mmCIF file of C-alpha atoms in Angstrom:
data_model
loop_
_atom_site.group_PDB
_atom_site.id
_atom_site.type_symbol
_atom_site.label_atom_id
_atom_site.label_comp_id
_atom_site.label_asym_id
_atom_site.label_seq_id
_atom_site.Cartn_x
_atom_site.Cartn_y
_atom_site.Cartn_z
ATOM 1 C CA MET A 111 0.000 0.000 0.000
ATOM 2 C CA LYS A 112 1.117 3.552 -0.771
ATOM 3 C CA ILE A 113 -0.241 6.180 1.591
ATOM 4 C CA ALA A 114 -0.204 9.906 0.811
ATOM 5 C CA MET A 115 -0.846 11.817 4.048
ATOM 6 C CA TRP A 116 -1.780 15.407 3.209
ATOM 7 C CA SER A 117 -1.378 17.923 6.012
ATOM 8 C CA GLY A 118 -0.721 21.598 6.515
ATOM 9 C CA PRO A 119 2.176 22.626 8.765
ATOM 10 C CA ARG A 120 2.065 22.431 12.578
ATOM 11 C CA ASN A 121 -0.482 19.649 12.490
ATOM 12 C CA LEU A 122 0.789 16.437 14.114
ATOM 13 C CA SER A 123 2.045 15.356 10.695
ATOM 14 C CA THR A 124 5.544 14.427 11.859
ATOM 15 C CA ALA A 125 4.171 12.403 14.769
ATOM 16 C CA MET A 126 1.941 10.545 12.319
ATOM 17 C CA MET A 127 4.951 9.806 10.115
ATOM 18 C CA TYR A 128 6.792 8.455 13.149
ATOM 19 C CA ALA A 129 3.763 6.329 14.060
ATOM 20 C CA PHE A 130 3.688 4.654 10.660
ATOM 21 C CA ALA A 131 7.476 4.259 10.626
ATOM 22 C CA ALA A 132 7.244 2.522 14.012
ATOM 23 C CA ARG A 133 5.136 -0.250 12.456
ATOM 24 C CA GLY A 134 8.279 -1.701 10.903
ATOM 25 C CA ASP A 135 6.590 -2.541 7.598
ATOM 26 C CA CYS A 136 6.382 1.035 6.272
ATOM 27 C CA ALA A 137 9.018 3.039 4.443
ATOM 28 C CA VAL A 138 8.423 6.748 5.093
ATOM 29 C CA TRP A 139 9.277 9.932 3.178
ATOM 30 C CA ASP A 140 9.250 13.374 4.760
ATOM 31 C CA GLU A 141 7.724 16.155 2.591
ATOM 32 C CA PRO A 142 9.064 14.986 -0.780
ATOM 33 C CA PHE A 143 8.142 18.158 -2.694
ATOM 34 C CA TYR A 144 9.468 20.686 -0.139
ATOM 35 C CA ALA A 145 12.727 21.450 -1.981
ATOM 36 C CA ALA A 146 10.928 21.687 -5.317
ATOM 37 C CA TYR A 147 8.355 24.028 -3.804
ATOM 38 C CA LEU A 148 11.063 26.277 -2.361
ATOM 39 C CA ARG A 149 13.042 26.393 -5.606
ATOM 40 C CA GLU A 150 9.967 27.156 -7.704
ATOM 41 C CA SER A 151 8.242 29.617 -5.361
ATOM 42 C CA GLY A 152 11.275 31.410 -3.948
ATOM 43 C CA SER A 153 9.519 31.439 -0.588
ATOM 44 C CA ALA A 154 11.837 32.640 2.183
ATOM 45 C CA HIS A 155 11.438 29.675 4.510
ATOM 46 C CA PRO A 156 13.963 28.932 7.259
ATOM 47 C CA LEU A 157 16.899 26.903 5.868
ATOM 48 C CA ALA A 158 15.583 27.277 2.298
ATOM 49 C CA ALA A 159 18.977 27.191 0.570
ATOM 50 C CA GLU A 160 20.095 24.216 2.652
ATOM 51 C CA ILE A 161 16.895 22.317 1.897
ATOM 52 C CA ILE A 162 17.203 22.885 -1.857
ATOM 53 C CA ALA A 163 20.834 21.766 -1.776
ATOM 54 C CA ALA A 164 20.171 18.629 0.278
ATOM 55 C CA HIS A 165 16.957 17.306 -1.296
ATOM 56 C CA GLU A 166 15.670 16.593 -4.799
ATOM 57 C CA ALA A 167 14.265 19.841 -6.214
ATOM 58 C CA ASP A 168 12.986 18.579 -9.570
ATOM 59 C CA PRO A 169 9.244 17.916 -9.114
ATOM 60 C CA ALA A 170 9.153 15.443 -12.006
ATOM 61 C CA LYS A 171 11.864 13.315 -10.386
ATOM 62 C CA VAL A 172 10.089 13.468 -7.022
ATOM 63 C CA ALA A 173 6.816 12.429 -8.644
ATOM 64 C CA ALA A 174 8.532 9.527 -10.408
ATOM 65 C CA ARG A 175 9.766 8.206 -7.074
ATOM 66 C CA CYS A 176 6.279 8.617 -5.580
ATOM 67 C CA ALA A 177 4.961 6.517 -8.459
ATOM 68 C CA GLY A 178 7.780 3.968 -8.340
ATOM 69 C CA ALA A 179 8.471 0.852 -6.343
ATOM 70 C CA ILE A 180 8.092 0.824 -2.570
ATOM 71 C CA PRO A 181 11.609 1.390 -1.175
ATOM 72 C CA ASP A 182 13.694 -0.460 1.400
ATOM 73 C CA GLY A 183 11.994 -3.824 0.848
ATOM 74 C CA LYS A 184 8.987 -2.711 2.896
ATOM 75 C CA ALA A 185 5.385 -3.737 2.348
ATOM 76 C CA HIS A 186 4.016 -0.192 2.480
ATOM 77 C CA PHE A 187 5.139 3.361 1.664
ATOM 78 C CA TYR A 188 3.975 6.311 3.780
ATOM 79 C CA MET A 189 4.540 9.748 2.260
ATOM 80 C CA LYS A 190 4.061 12.885 4.340
ATOM 81 C CA HIS A 191 2.932 15.620 1.932
ATOM 82 C CA MET A 192 1.900 19.247 2.349
ATOM 83 C CA PRO A 193 -0.836 20.545 0.022
ATOM 84 C CA HIS A 194 0.765 23.968 -0.455
ATOM 85 C CA HIS A 195 3.932 22.299 -1.783
ATOM 86 C CA MET A 196 1.993 21.113 -4.858
ATOM 87 C CA LEU A 197 2.387 24.182 -7.034
ATOM 88 C CA PRO A 198 0.558 24.475 -10.374
ATOM 89 C CA GLY A 199 2.255 22.214 -12.884
ATOM 90 C CA PHE A 200 3.727 19.829 -10.330
ATOM 91 C CA PRO A 201 2.803 16.227 -11.282
ATOM 92 C CA LEU A 202 -0.038 14.757 -9.235
ATOM 93 C CA ASP A 203 -1.079 11.747 -11.280
ATOM 94 C CA TRP A 204 0.920 9.438 -8.970
ATOM 95 C CA ALA A 205 -1.560 10.167 -6.154
ATOM 96 C CA ALA A 206 -4.282 8.212 -7.962
ATOM 97 C CA ASP A 207 -2.460 5.012 -6.935
ATOM 98 C CA CYS A 208 -2.263 6.051 -3.267
ATOM 99 C CA VAL A 209 -4.567 5.839 -0.303
ATOM 100 C CA ASN A 210 -5.058 9.558 0.318
ATOM 101 C CA ILE A 211 -5.517 10.724 3.895
ATOM 102 C CA HIS A 212 -6.123 14.351 4.853
ATOM 103 C CA LEU A 213 -4.989 15.442 8.316
ATOM 104 C CA ILE A 214 -6.662 18.621 9.561
ATOM 105 C CA ARG A 215 -6.294 20.884 12.590
ATOM 106 C CA HIS A 216 -8.229 23.930 13.780
ATOM 107 C CA PRO A 217 -6.621 27.000 12.166
ATOM 108 C CA SER A 218 -6.335 28.909 15.436
ATOM 109 C CA ARG A 219 -4.000 26.178 16.703
ATOM 110 C CA VAL A 220 -2.088 26.061 13.422
ATOM 111 C CA ILE A 221 -1.580 29.832 13.382
ATOM 112 C CA ALA A 222 -0.430 29.968 17.004
ATOM 113 C CA SER A 223 2.089 27.181 16.449
ATOM 114 C CA TYR A 224 3.311 28.507 13.096
ATOM 115 C CA VAL A 225 4.083 32.050 14.279
ATOM 116 C CA ALA A 226 6.143 30.617 17.129
ATOM 117 C CA LYS A 227 8.545 29.261 14.477
ATOM 118 C CA ARG A 228 8.298 31.873 11.701
ATOM 119 C CA GLU A 229 7.490 35.574 11.952
ATOM 120 C CA THR A 230 5.270 35.881 8.889
ATOM 121 C CA VAL A 231 2.330 33.686 7.962
ATOM 122 C CA THR A 232 -0.128 33.826 5.080
ATOM 123 C CA LEU A 233 -3.086 31.713 3.996
ATOM 124 C CA GLU A 234 -0.860 30.159 1.331
ATOM 125 C CA ASP A 235 1.685 29.145 4.004
ATOM 126 C CA ILE A 236 -0.747 27.079 6.059
ATOM 127 C CA GLY A 237 -2.399 25.260 3.175
ATOM 128 C CA PHE A 238 -6.095 25.206 4.095
ATOM 129 C CA ARG A 239 -7.272 26.376 0.672
ATOM 130 C CA GLN A 240 -4.936 23.963 -1.117
ATOM 131 C CA GLN A 241 -5.992 21.061 1.112
ATOM 132 C CA THR A 242 -9.657 21.618 0.318
ATOM 133 C CA ALA A 243 -8.867 21.623 -3.402
ATOM 134 C CA LEU A 244 -6.805 18.433 -3.115
ATOM 135 C CA TYR A 245 -9.543 16.653 -1.196
ATOM 136 C CA GLN A 246 -12.077 17.630 -3.844
ATOM 137 C CA LYS A 247 -9.749 16.287 -6.536
ATOM 138 C CA LEU A 248 -8.441 13.123 -4.861
ATOM 139 C CA GLY A 249 -11.038 12.165 -2.267
ATOM 140 C CA GLY A 250 -9.876 9.992 0.599
ATOM 141 C CA VAL A 251 -10.156 9.872 4.381
ATOM 142 C CA ILE A 252 -10.160 12.935 6.656
ATOM 143 C CA ILE A 253 -8.902 12.787 10.240
ATOM 144 C CA ASP A 254 -8.668 15.598 12.781
ATOM 145 C CA SER A 255 -5.483 15.842 14.821
ATOM 146 C CA ASP A 256 -7.539 16.934 17.815
ATOM 147 C CA GLU A 257 -9.283 13.547 17.809
ATOM 148 C CA ILE A 258 -5.962 11.716 17.522
ATOM 149 C CA ARG A 259 -4.608 13.602 20.520
ATOM 150 C CA LYS A 260 -7.728 12.711 22.554
ATOM 151 C CA ALA A 261 -7.718 8.984 21.738
ATOM 152 C CA PRO A 262 -4.720 7.919 19.645
ATOM 153 C CA ARG A 263 -5.346 4.177 19.806
ATOM 154 C CA ALA A 264 -9.028 4.396 18.924
ATOM 155 C CA VAL A 265 -8.495 6.826 16.050
ATOM 156 C CA LEU A 266 -5.520 4.953 14.581
ATOM 157 C CA GLU A 267 -7.399 1.667 14.844
ATOM 158 C CA ALA A 268 -10.353 3.251 13.008
ATOM 159 C CA LEU A 269 -8.084 4.781 10.389
ATOM 160 C CA CYS A 270 -6.289 1.496 9.749
ATOM 161 C CA GLU A 271 -9.578 -0.363 9.457
ATOM 162 C CA THR A 272 -10.907 2.247 7.025
ATOM 163 C CA ILE A 273 -7.911 1.988 4.695
ATOM 164 C CA GLY A 274 -7.535 -1.788 5.000
ATOM 165 C CA LEU A 275 -4.269 -1.864 6.946
ATOM 166 C CA PRO A 276 -3.904 -3.982 10.100
ATOM 167 C CA PHE A 277 -3.354 -1.839 13.200
ATOM 168 C CA ALA A 278 -0.080 -2.323 15.068
ATOM 169 C CA ASP A 279 0.459 -1.411 18.736
ATOM 170 C CA THR A 280 3.908 -0.098 17.823
ATOM 171 C CA MET A 281 2.260 2.884 16.111
ATOM 172 C CA LEU A 282 1.643 4.429 19.519
ATOM 173 C CA HIS A 283 5.323 4.806 20.499
ATOM 174 C CA TRP A 284 8.636 5.714 18.868
ATOM 175 C CA PRO A 285 12.191 6.396 20.064
ATOM 176 C CA LYS A 286 13.022 9.888 21.264
ATOM 177 C CA GLY A 287 15.334 11.951 19.097
ATOM 178 C CA GLY A 288 13.946 11.951 15.567
ATOM 179 C CA HIS A 289 13.977 9.590 12.601
ATOM 180 C CA PRO A 290 16.563 8.936 9.868
ATOM 181 C CA SER A 291 13.988 9.988 7.260
ATOM 182 C CA ASP A 292 13.616 13.510 8.683
ATOM 183 C CA GLY A 293 14.353 16.290 6.220
ATOM 184 C CA VAL A 294 17.110 18.784 7.009
ATOM 185 C CA TRP A 295 14.360 21.215 8.107
ATOM 186 C CA ALA A 296 13.755 19.031 11.167
ATOM 187 C CA LYS A 297 16.254 21.018 13.241
ATOM 188 C CA HIS A 298 14.061 24.094 12.901
ATOM 189 C CA TRP A 299 10.542 22.626 13.062
ATOM 190 C CA TYR A 300 10.622 19.271 14.916
ATOM 191 C CA ALA A 301 11.937 20.028 18.414
ATOM 192 C CA ALA A 302 8.749 19.014 20.228
ATOM 193 C CA VAL A 303 8.255 15.716 18.403
ATOM 194 C CA HIS A 304 11.961 14.881 18.743
ATOM 195 C CA ASP A 305 11.472 15.151 22.490
ATOM 196 C CA SER A 306 8.457 12.829 22.408
ATOM 197 C CA THR A 307 8.004 9.074 22.487
ATOM 198 C CA GLY A 308 4.312 9.036 21.575
ATOM 199 C CA PHE A 309 1.276 11.197 20.994
ATOM 200 C CA ALA A 310 0.759 14.018 23.480
ATOM 201 C CA GLY A 311 -2.508 14.220 25.396
ATOM 202 C CA ALA A 312 -5.619 16.154 24.468
ATOM 203 C CA GLU A 313 -5.145 19.827 23.689
ATOM 204 C CA GLY A 314 -6.677 22.543 25.853
ATOM 205 C CA PRO A 315 -8.996 25.381 24.822
ATOM 206 C CA LEU A 316 -8.412 27.045 21.485
ATOM 207 C CA PRO A 317 -5.719 29.731 21.679
ATOM 208 C CA VAL A 318 -6.672 33.384 21.349
ATOM 209 C CA THR A 319 -5.701 34.616 17.882
ATOM 210 C CA ALA A 320 -3.837 37.922 17.766
ATOM 211 C CA GLU A 321 -5.633 40.799 16.061
ATOM 212 C CA ALA A 322 -3.077 40.821 13.248
ATOM 213 C CA HIS A 323 -3.908 37.199 12.420
ATOM 214 C CA LYS A 324 -7.693 37.297 12.743
ATOM 215 C CA PRO A 325 -8.264 37.881 8.996
ATOM 216 C CA LEU A 326 -6.171 34.764 8.382
ATOM 217 C CA LEU A 327 -8.298 32.785 10.831
ATOM 218 C CA VAL A 328 -11.492 34.025 9.186
ATOM 219 C CA ALA A 329 -10.196 32.965 5.760
ATOM 220 C CA ALA A 330 -8.988 29.518 6.882
ATOM 221 C CA LEU A 331 -11.884 28.525 9.151
ATOM 222 C CA PRO A 332 -14.491 27.732 6.442
ATOM 223 C CA HIS A 333 -12.031 25.330 4.779
ATOM 224 C CA TYR A 334 -11.430 23.554 8.081
ATOM 225 C CA GLU A 335 -15.113 23.388 8.959
ATOM 226 C CA ARG A 336 -16.080 21.902 5.572
ATOM 227 C CA MET A 337 -13.494 19.161 5.948
ATOM 228 C CA ARG A 338 -14.227 18.635 9.639
ATOM 229 C CA ALA A 339 -17.821 17.813 8.744
ATOM 230 C CA GLU A 340 -16.576 14.803 6.746
ATOM 231 C CA ALA A 341 -13.868 13.648 9.147
ATOM 232 C CA LEU A 342 -13.605 10.099 10.444
ATOM 233 C CA THR A 343 -15.351 9.603 13.792
ATOM 234 C CA VAL A 344 -14.890 6.905 16.443
#
């Protein structure tokens, strides 16, 4: 099975990659199109030049690997993708052969977490519009990170059953300190998950959004709410 997990930033996506890697039967790939996105868009992300130098930046070559054989002799291939990385013209036909899963998170939480790591944030940066468009194009399963945090075993069991993959207890725990498949951007973005050995507990109340970011919240919220209405429930 090939799994394309689509998620905006600051959304439990790395923890989910670690969970699938911990199964032992899944090869994983961390944000395959990130370098290509940075080279094409010129977006001033942290470590942009280093990312482009260290990772494949030709979207056609990345897409060919997504479409190719499952690596490392594994039974399954889990790819952690971000919708906003898929710029116009980037190949997407490979996704038709994947089980597509869409991981969502309330935009007030995404915004609060994102601005703690990067000063500027736009609607394009957090991917809600692009994720809606991808879901409409590809279909698939929607899961809310808030539900995973509340009941990781129950939600992962339900997700695995839905996609036809046996659940494994090992998905609930991983070694502290990161994963060999992490991209070079991990040193900027992944501190919290590198310090973890499993899913954190339920999140508290929604954070208060700063006045400067309220228009962003207003723009992102309808996209989240439309997808939330179709999310997997347990």
